[in-house]
mmCIF file of C-alpha atoms and ligand atoms in Angstrom:
data_model
loop_
_atom_site.group_PDB
_atom_site.id
_atom_site.type_symbol
_atom_site.label_atom_id
_atom_site.label_comp_id
_atom_site.label_asym_id
_atom_site.label_seq_id
_atom_site.Cartn_x
_atom_site.Cartn_y
_atom_site.Cartn_z
ATOM 1 C CA MET A 1 240.945 -60.353 -96.595
ATOM 2 C CA THR A 2 239.553 -57.867 -93.928
ATOM 3 C CA ALA A 3 240.606 -54.736 -94.578
ATOM 4 C CA ARG A 4 243.192 -52.643 -92.157
ATOM 5 C CA LEU A 5 241.387 -50.610 -89.604
ATOM 6 C CA ILE A 6 242.543 -47.033 -89.381
ATOM 7 C CA ASP A 7 243.007 -45.873 -85.572
ATOM 8 C CA GLY A 8 241.980 -42.306 -85.558
ATOM 9 C CA ARG A 9 242.061 -42.508 -81.588
ATOM 10 C CA ALA A 10 245.718 -43.161 -81.615
ATOM 11 C CA ARG A 11 246.467 -40.465 -84.540
ATOM 12 C CA ALA A 12 244.109 -37.972 -82.640
ATOM 13 C CA ALA A 13 246.100 -38.430 -79.244
ATOM 14 C CA ARG A 14 249.256 -38.070 -81.380
ATOM 15 C CA LEU A 15 247.562 -34.726 -82.631
ATOM 16 C CA ARG A 16 246.830 -33.439 -78.792
ATOM 17 C CA ALA A 17 249.788 -34.515 -77.502
ATOM 18 C CA GLU A 18 251.707 -32.259 -79.770
ATOM 19 C CA LEU A 19 248.952 -29.709 -79.334
ATOM 20 C CA ALA A 20 249.393 -29.827 -75.826
ATOM 21 C CA ARG A 21 252.871 -29.114 -75.749
ATOM 22 C CA GLU A 22 252.540 -26.070 -78.178
ATOM 23 C CA VAL A 23 250.171 -24.918 -75.654
ATOM 24 C CA ALA A 24 252.167 -25.053 -72.814
ATOM 25 C CA GLN A 25 255.439 -23.285 -74.587
ATOM 26 C CA MET A 26 252.823 -20.436 -76.100
ATOM 27 C CA ARG A 27 251.608 -19.914 -72.238
ATOM 28 C CA ALA A 28 255.170 -19.781 -70.841
ATOM 29 C CA ASP A 29 256.691 -17.822 -73.369
ATOM 30 C CA LYS A 30 253.920 -15.577 -74.520
ATOM 31 C CA GLY A 31 251.312 -15.734 -71.651
ATOM 32 C CA VAL A 32 248.984 -16.070 -74.053
ATOM 33 C CA MET A 33 246.103 -18.564 -72.960
ATOM 34 C CA PRO A 34 244.459 -20.069 -76.250
ATOM 35 C CA GLY A 35 240.667 -19.589 -75.155
ATOM 36 C CA LEU A 36 237.510 -21.614 -76.804
ATOM 37 C CA ALA A 37 233.701 -20.293 -76.742
ATOM 38 C CA VAL A 38 231.305 -23.063 -77.154
ATOM 39 C CA VAL A 39 227.400 -22.216 -77.443
ATOM 40 C CA LEU A 40 225.071 -24.568 -77.055
ATOM 41 C CA ILE A 41 221.488 -23.680 -77.804
ATOM 42 C CA GLY A 42 218.518 -26.103 -75.880
ATOM 43 C CA ALA A 43 218.811 -29.606 -74.872
ATOM 44 C CA ASP A 44 219.454 -31.973 -77.481
ATOM 45 C CA PRO A 45 220.917 -34.466 -75.457
ATOM 46 C CA ALA A 46 223.406 -35.738 -78.505
ATOM 47 C CA SER A 47 224.935 -31.946 -79.007
ATOM 48 C CA GLY A 48 225.286 -31.785 -75.245
ATOM 49 C CA ILE A 49 227.583 -34.719 -75.037
ATOM 50 C CA TYR A 50 229.496 -33.465 -78.447
ATOM 51 C CA VAL A 51 229.452 -30.112 -76.694
ATOM 52 C CA ARG A 52 230.886 -31.351 -73.350
ATOM 53 C CA SER A 53 233.440 -33.264 -74.946
ATOM 54 C CA LYS A 54 234.997 -30.550 -76.982
ATOM 55 C CA VAL A 55 234.975 -28.231 -73.885
ATOM 56 C CA ARG A 56 237.133 -31.396 -71.956
ATOM 57 C CA ALA A 57 239.300 -31.713 -74.747
ATOM 58 C CA CYS A 58 239.900 -28.011 -74.483
ATOM 59 C CA GLU A 59 240.730 -28.053 -71.066
ATOM 60 C CA GLU A 60 243.321 -31.313 -71.488
ATOM 61 C CA THR A 61 245.154 -29.595 -73.958
ATOM 62 C CA GLY A 62 245.908 -26.410 -71.735
ATOM 63 C CA MET A 63 243.512 -24.196 -73.255
ATOM 64 C CA ARG A 64 240.445 -21.942 -71.726
ATOM 65 C CA SER A 65 237.193 -23.011 -72.439
ATOM 66 C CA ASP A 66 234.020 -21.216 -71.946
ATOM 67 C CA LEU A 67 230.460 -23.293 -72.535
ATOM 68 C CA HIS A 68 227.678 -20.683 -72.865
ATOM 69 C CA ALA A 69 224.743 -22.857 -72.649
ATOM 70 C CA LEU A 70 221.309 -20.860 -73.687
ATOM 71 C CA SER A 71 217.478 -22.306 -73.343
ATOM 72 C CA ASP A 72 215.612 -23.622 -76.275
ATOM 73 C CA SER A 73 213.742 -20.347 -76.560
ATOM 74 C CA THR A 74 216.958 -17.624 -76.890
ATOM 75 C CA SER A 75 215.780 -15.595 -79.503
ATOM 76 C CA GLU A 76 218.190 -14.960 -82.583
ATOM 77 C CA ALA A 77 218.530 -11.137 -81.254
ATOM 78 C CA GLU A 78 220.044 -12.993 -78.182
ATOM 79 C CA LEU A 79 222.282 -15.111 -79.935
ATOM 80 C CA LEU A 80 224.056 -12.364 -82.194
ATOM 81 C CA ALA A 81 224.390 -10.405 -79.450
ATOM 82 C CA LEU A 82 226.584 -12.821 -77.453
ATOM 83 C CA ILE A 83 228.495 -13.495 -80.391
ATOM 84 C CA ALA A 84 229.071 -9.880 -80.830
ATOM 85 C CA ARG A 85 230.548 -9.931 -77.487
ATOM 86 C CA LEU A 86 232.602 -12.392 -78.134
ATOM 87 C CA ASN A 87 233.982 -11.559 -81.279
ATOM 88 C CA GLY A 88 234.994 -8.350 -79.246
ATOM 89 C CA ASP A 89 236.770 -10.354 -76.154
ATOM 90 C CA PRO A 90 240.584 -10.871 -76.740
ATOM 91 C CA THR A 91 240.583 -13.777 -74.402
ATOM 92 C CA VAL A 92 238.409 -15.673 -76.735
ATOM 93 C CA HIS A 93 240.066 -16.974 -79.851
ATOM 94 C CA GLY A 94 237.608 -19.582 -81.008
ATOM 95 C CA ILE A 95 233.769 -19.232 -81.363
ATOM 96 C CA LEU A 96 231.744 -22.323 -82.039
ATOM 97 C CA VAL A 97 228.128 -22.410 -82.040
ATOM 98 C CA GLN A 98 227.020 -26.118 -82.076
ATOM 99 C CA LEU A 99 224.507 -27.057 -84.567
ATOM 100 C CA PRO A 100 221.781 -28.107 -85.306
ATOM 101 C CA LEU A 101 219.992 -24.700 -83.978
ATOM 102 C CA PRO A 102 216.485 -23.965 -82.764
ATOM 103 C CA PRO A 103 213.824 -22.960 -85.955
ATOM 104 C CA GLN A 104 213.773 -19.719 -84.716
ATOM 105 C CA ILE A 105 217.281 -18.828 -85.221
ATOM 106 C CA ASP A 106 218.942 -18.395 -89.052
ATOM 107 C CA ARG A 107 221.421 -20.637 -89.130
ATOM 108 C CA ALA A 108 223.238 -18.979 -92.022
ATOM 109 C CA ARG A 109 222.910 -15.216 -90.250
ATOM 110 C CA VAL A 110 224.748 -16.753 -86.921
ATOM 111 C CA LEU A 111 227.436 -18.031 -88.757
ATOM 112 C CA ALA A 112 228.223 -15.007 -90.715
ATOM 113 C CA ALA A 113 228.045 -13.108 -87.665
ATOM 114 C CA ILE A 114 230.752 -14.879 -86.084
ATOM 115 C CA SER A 115 234.313 -13.367 -86.578
ATOM 116 C CA PRO A 116 236.022 -14.683 -89.622
ATOM 117 C CA ASP A 117 239.556 -15.121 -87.607
ATOM 118 C CA LYS A 118 237.456 -16.702 -84.909
ATOM 119 C CA ASP A 119 235.457 -19.551 -86.659
ATOM 120 C CA VAL A 120 237.332 -22.428 -85.776
ATOM 121 C CA ASP A 121 234.352 -24.490 -87.370
ATOM 122 C CA GLY A 122 235.520 -23.127 -90.432
ATOM 123 C CA PHE A 123 231.644 -22.573 -91.640
ATOM 124 C CA HIS A 124 231.949 -18.632 -92.273
ATOM 125 C CA PRO A 125 231.187 -18.098 -96.135
ATOM 126 C CA ILE A 126 234.634 -15.998 -96.265
ATOM 127 C CA ASN A 127 236.305 -19.354 -94.508
ATOM 128 C CA ALA A 128 234.577 -21.122 -97.198
ATOM 129 C CA GLY A 129 235.452 -18.963 -100.038
ATOM 130 C CA ARG A 130 239.191 -18.497 -99.037
ATOM 131 C CA LEU A 131 238.870 -22.763 -98.421
ATOM 132 C CA ALA A 132 237.853 -22.846 -102.360
ATOM 133 C CA THR A 133 240.037 -20.205 -103.605
ATOM 134 C CA GLY A 134 243.295 -22.061 -102.034
ATOM 135 C CA GLN A 135 244.220 -19.234 -99.735
ATOM 136 C CA GLN A 136 245.295 -19.735 -95.800
ATOM 137 C CA ALA A 137 241.691 -20.543 -94.084
ATOM 138 C CA LEU A 138 240.496 -21.949 -91.040
ATOM 139 C CA VAL A 139 238.852 -25.299 -92.371
ATOM 140 C CA PRO A 140 236.137 -27.451 -91.149
ATOM 141 C CA CYS A 141 237.239 -29.652 -88.318
ATOM 142 C CA THR A 142 235.980 -33.310 -89.861
ATOM 143 C CA PRO A 143 237.355 -32.906 -93.491
ATOM 144 C CA ARG A 144 240.828 -31.842 -92.272
ATOM 145 C CA GLY A 145 241.012 -34.911 -89.998
ATOM 146 C CA CYS A 146 239.900 -37.022 -92.482
ATOM 147 C CA MET A 147 242.785 -35.395 -95.073
ATOM 148 C CA MET A 148 245.530 -36.209 -92.051
ATOM 149 C CA LEU A 149 244.438 -39.633 -91.842
ATOM 150 C CA LEU A 150 244.467 -40.465 -95.898
ATOM 151 C CA GLU A 151 247.497 -38.495 -95.780
ATOM 152 C CA GLU A 152 249.261 -40.815 -92.990
ATOM 153 C CA GLU A 153 247.446 -43.790 -95.059
ATOM 154 C CA ILE A 154 248.530 -43.234 -98.134
ATOM 155 C CA GLY A 155 251.022 -39.988 -98.663
ATOM 156 C CA ASP A 156 251.151 -38.502 -101.670
ATOM 157 C CA LEU A 157 247.138 -38.126 -103.160
ATOM 158 C CA ARG A 158 248.361 -36.820 -106.201
ATOM 159 C CA GLY A 159 246.399 -38.451 -109.283
ATOM 160 C CA LEU A 160 244.729 -40.487 -107.560
ATOM 161 C CA THR A 161 240.372 -40.837 -108.442
ATOM 162 C CA ALA A 162 238.384 -39.806 -104.902
ATOM 163 C CA CYS A 163 234.691 -40.128 -104.475
ATOM 164 C CA VAL A 164 232.841 -38.243 -101.696
ATOM 165 C CA ILE A 165 229.434 -39.325 -100.638
ATOM 166 C CA GLY A 166 227.229 -36.286 -99.078
ATOM 167 C CA CYS A 167 228.041 -32.608 -100.005
ATOM 168 C CA SER A 168 226.854 -30.890 -96.562
ATOM 169 C CA PRO A 169 228.693 -27.512 -95.880
ATOM 170 C CA ILE A 170 230.003 -29.257 -93.045
ATOM 171 C CA VAL A 171 232.178 -32.155 -94.534
ATOM 172 C CA GLY A 172 231.196 -32.894 -98.525
ATOM 173 C CA ARG A 173 231.940 -29.642 -99.927
ATOM 174 C CA PRO A 174 235.265 -28.973 -97.973
ATOM 175 C CA MET A 175 236.234 -32.275 -97.874
ATOM 176 C CA VAL A 176 236.061 -31.784 -102.450
ATOM 177 C CA GLN A 177 238.145 -28.637 -101.765
ATOM 178 C CA LEU A 178 240.708 -30.207 -99.869
ATOM 179 C CA LEU A 179 241.077 -33.187 -101.833
ATOM 180 C CA LEU A 180 240.957 -31.066 -104.805
ATOM 181 C CA HIS A 181 244.160 -29.262 -103.529
ATOM 182 C CA ARG A 182 246.101 -32.311 -103.083
ATOM 183 C CA ASP A 183 245.504 -32.821 -106.680
ATOM 184 C CA CYS A 184 242.831 -35.609 -106.665
ATOM 185 C CA SER A 185 239.907 -36.176 -109.186
ATOM 186 C CA VAL A 186 237.122 -36.408 -107.159
ATOM 187 C CA LEU A 187 233.611 -37.289 -108.115
ATOM 188 C CA VAL A 188 230.411 -36.426 -105.669
ATOM 189 C CA ALA A 189 227.624 -38.143 -105.178
ATOM 190 C CA HIS A 190 224.373 -36.739 -103.032
ATOM 191 C CA LYS A 191 220.782 -37.764 -102.529
ATOM 192 C CA PHE A 192 219.796 -36.648 -106.391
ATOM 193 C CA THR A 193 222.570 -38.713 -108.185
ATOM 194 C CA ALA A 194 220.835 -41.403 -110.001
ATOM 195 C CA ASP A 195 223.489 -44.221 -109.211
ATOM 196 C CA PRO A 196 225.923 -43.171 -106.540
ATOM 197 C CA GLY A 197 227.254 -46.894 -106.260
ATOM 198 C CA ALA A 198 228.564 -46.706 -109.483
ATOM 199 C CA LEU A 199 230.605 -43.332 -108.949
ATOM 200 C CA ALA A 200 231.938 -45.450 -105.475
ATOM 201 C CA ARG A 201 233.242 -48.037 -107.454
ATOM 202 C CA GLN A 202 235.572 -46.192 -109.466
ATOM 203 C CA ALA A 203 237.141 -44.538 -106.614
ATOM 204 C CA ASP A 204 240.754 -45.226 -104.706
ATOM 205 C CA ILE A 205 239.659 -42.946 -102.153
ATOM 206 C CA LEU A 206 236.003 -43.274 -100.732
ATOM 207 C CA VAL A 207 234.972 -40.608 -97.881
ATOM 208 C CA VAL A 208 231.224 -41.356 -97.285
ATOM 209 C CA ALA A 209 229.137 -38.509 -95.428
ATOM 210 C CA ALA A 210 225.833 -39.081 -95.964
ATOM 211 C CA GLY A 211 224.266 -39.853 -92.876
ATOM 212 C CA VAL A 212 222.460 -42.826 -93.595
ATOM 213 C CA PRO A 213 223.485 -46.109 -91.728
ATOM 214 C CA GLY A 214 224.967 -48.841 -93.571
ATOM 215 C CA LEU A 215 223.931 -47.126 -96.866
ATOM 216 C CA VAL A 216 227.494 -48.632 -98.482
ATOM 217 C CA THR A 217 227.661 -51.789 -99.683
ATOM 218 C CA SER A 218 230.390 -53.988 -100.939
ATOM 219 C CA ASP A 219 229.583 -53.625 -104.352
ATOM 220 C CA TRP A 220 229.961 -50.134 -104.097
ATOM 221 C CA ILE A 221 233.738 -50.423 -102.779
ATOM 222 C CA ARG A 222 236.764 -50.902 -105.094
ATOM 223 C CA PRO A 223 239.170 -53.115 -104.125
ATOM 224 C CA GLY A 224 241.908 -51.997 -102.459
ATOM 225 C CA ALA A 225 240.581 -48.314 -101.987
ATOM 226 C CA VAL A 226 240.988 -46.651 -98.764
ATOM 227 C CA VAL A 227 237.509 -46.236 -97.150
ATOM 228 C CA ILE A 228 236.751 -43.089 -94.773
ATOM 229 C CA ASP A 229 233.592 -43.333 -93.198
ATOM 230 C CA VAL A 230 231.849 -39.731 -91.595
ATOM 231 C CA GLY A 231 228.643 -41.602 -90.624
ATOM 232 C CA ILE A 232 227.988 -41.231 -86.983
ATOM 233 C CA ASN A 233 224.292 -42.854 -86.881
ATOM 234 C CA ARG A 234 223.238 -44.197 -83.096
ATOM 235 C CA ILE A 235 220.678 -47.307 -83.839
ATOM 236 C CA THR A 236 218.635 -48.202 -80.900
ATOM 237 C CA ARG A 237 217.204 -51.719 -80.983
ATOM 238 C CA PRO A 238 213.414 -52.755 -79.694
ATOM 239 C CA ASP A 239 214.876 -53.517 -76.270
ATOM 240 C CA GLY A 240 216.481 -49.890 -75.872
ATOM 241 C CA SER A 241 219.632 -50.720 -76.168
ATOM 242 C CA SER A 242 221.665 -48.311 -78.471
ATOM 243 C CA ASN A 243 225.180 -48.517 -80.282
ATOM 244 C CA ILE A 244 227.053 -46.298 -83.062
ATOM 245 C CA ILE A 245 227.279 -47.258 -86.526
ATOM 246 C CA GLY A 246 228.849 -45.936 -89.519
ATOM 247 C CA ASP A 247 227.367 -44.949 -93.423
ATOM 248 C CA VAL A 248 229.652 -48.453 -94.602
ATOM 249 C CA ALA A 249 227.606 -51.635 -93.640
ATOM 250 C CA GLU A 250 229.332 -54.290 -91.698
ATOM 251 C CA GLY A 251 231.803 -56.252 -93.492
ATOM 252 C CA ALA A 252 231.056 -53.830 -97.012
ATOM 253 C CA ALA A 253 234.861 -53.142 -96.802
ATOM 254 C CA ASP A 254 236.477 -56.365 -96.653
ATOM 255 C CA LEU A 255 238.042 -56.099 -99.601
ATOM 256 C CA ALA A 256 239.272 -52.269 -99.057
ATOM 257 C CA ALA A 257 243.031 -51.622 -98.200
ATOM 258 C CA ALA A 258 241.638 -49.705 -95.128
ATOM 259 C CA ILE A 259 238.709 -48.368 -93.652
ATOM 260 C CA THR A 260 238.429 -46.218 -90.544
ATOM 261 C CA PRO A 261 236.169 -47.951 -87.625
ATOM 262 C CA VAL A 262 232.820 -46.032 -86.598
ATOM 263 C CA PRO A 263 233.334 -45.354 -83.561
ATOM 264 C CA GLY A 264 237.110 -44.556 -83.096
ATOM 265 C CA GLY A 265 238.020 -43.736 -86.664
ATOM 266 C CA VAL A 266 237.031 -39.917 -88.037
ATOM 267 C CA GLY A 267 235.049 -38.785 -85.114
ATOM 268 C CA PRO A 268 238.292 -38.013 -82.387
ATOM 269 C CA MET A 269 240.177 -36.518 -85.514
ATOM 270 C CA THR A 270 237.475 -33.823 -85.105
ATOM 271 C CA ILE A 271 238.086 -32.675 -81.698
ATOM 272 C CA ALA A 272 241.615 -32.859 -82.349
ATOM 273 C CA CYS A 273 241.267 -30.731 -85.414
ATOM 274 C CA LEU A 274 239.081 -28.367 -83.494
ATOM 275 C CA LEU A 275 241.674 -27.960 -80.862
ATOM 276 C CA SER A 276 244.220 -27.243 -83.525
ATOM 277 C CA ASN A 277 242.026 -24.392 -85.207
ATOM 278 C CA THR A 278 241.886 -22.872 -81.913
ATOM 279 C CA LEU A 279 245.624 -23.143 -81.731
ATOM 280 C CA ASP A 280 245.751 -21.719 -84.715
ATOM 281 C CA ALA A 281 243.315 -18.771 -84.432
ATOM 282 C CA ALA A 282 245.371 -17.835 -81.234
ATOM 283 C CA ARG A 283 248.596 -17.646 -82.942
ATOM 284 C CA ALA A 284 247.301 -15.193 -85.535
ATOM 285 C CA ALA A 285 245.301 -13.265 -82.779
ATOM 286 C CA ASN A 286 248.811 -12.927 -81.435
ATOM 287 C CA PRO A 287 251.389 -12.614 -84.275
ATOM 288 C CA GLU A 288 254.329 -12.018 -81.472
ATOM 289 C CA ALA A 289 253.578 -15.560 -80.475
ATOM 290 C CA ALA A 290 253.221 -17.211 -83.736
ATOM 291 C CA ASN A 291 256.992 -18.143 -83.726
ATOM 292 C CA SER A 292 257.052 -19.671 -79.772
ATOM 293 C CA ASN A 293 258.022 -22.867 -81.514
ATOM 294 C CA ALA A 294 260.142 -22.102 -84.173
ATOM 295 C CA ALA A 295 263.204 -21.527 -81.976
HETATM 296 N N1 LIG B 301 227.014 -30.267 -85.495
HETATM 297 C C1 LIG B 301 227.502 -31.652 -85.714
HETATM 298 N N2 LIG B 301 228.641 -31.389 -86.303
HETATM 299 C C2 LIG B 301 229.177 -30.033 -85.960
HETATM 300 C C3 LIG B 301 230.148 -29.305 -85.952
HETATM 301 O O1 LIG B 301 231.260 -30.226 -86.275
HETATM 302 N N3 LIG B 301 230.112 -27.729 -85.505
HETATM 303 C C4 LIG B 301 229.272 -27.494 -85.203
HETATM 304 N N4 LIG B 301 229.385 -26.311 -84.624
HETATM 305 N N5 LIG B 301 227.976 -28.182 -84.553
HETATM 306 C C5 LIG B 301 228.088 -29.738 -85.491
#
């Protein structure tokens, strides 16, 4: 038996088409064009690729996107000054500072400086707190995308056992909160967990966000489980060729009901959810435009 592949590209394309319609309506009815400011510091090739695909996706959806590409030697004060300017700019509805940051810049200070209302990554402590306490929040894009895929695949998640492998503030921790909000029982494994496979094996839903290529082997996966592989690991071979693989070993999920492929699973959902968060932030900033879709 082979697990069904969950087509994140198709789901993301549908969401993006829906968002493009809503953006067009907002622009036509209210004259508001959602705007995202993306800040990239340094020349990390992977970050450059991610950022450019985010900017392109915005433009394809009819939103404005400004890329602020700063040098590796940018000081924290300079970055904080840019964020303060973007916070005060009414044409900017979302601000994203691409991570990781160079060592001279304190990540926590930078993320906390972004207005929580423009925090389309959902990384600000206020948004993390709102999510944890069940309030309306901007939710981190990758876990939000994972939940959309799970809900489409399974429907009602109530009472299911979920296991999240990895507890980063970007994916694992918010994923735990979202699964709890859907009334799952949630197990969390991380690098200090003695036997993560033993937790994973109990799960109806297994979300793997460890950043360790091929970590999850077939004995970790309960037959019939739905597996979400968040890993995006570039593997370079001795001949210089490379490809992207996930955190789930090839063939490990043969007995699962379904799994997200890498690439083409979670990755496209992350970008689509960034667009969705930007539109949500633009609506919240322009309440008179919020019901443009309701007529
Ligand atoms: N670096 C890797 N993933 C992300 C993300 O989702 N947002 C930001 N800002 N930086 C990242």
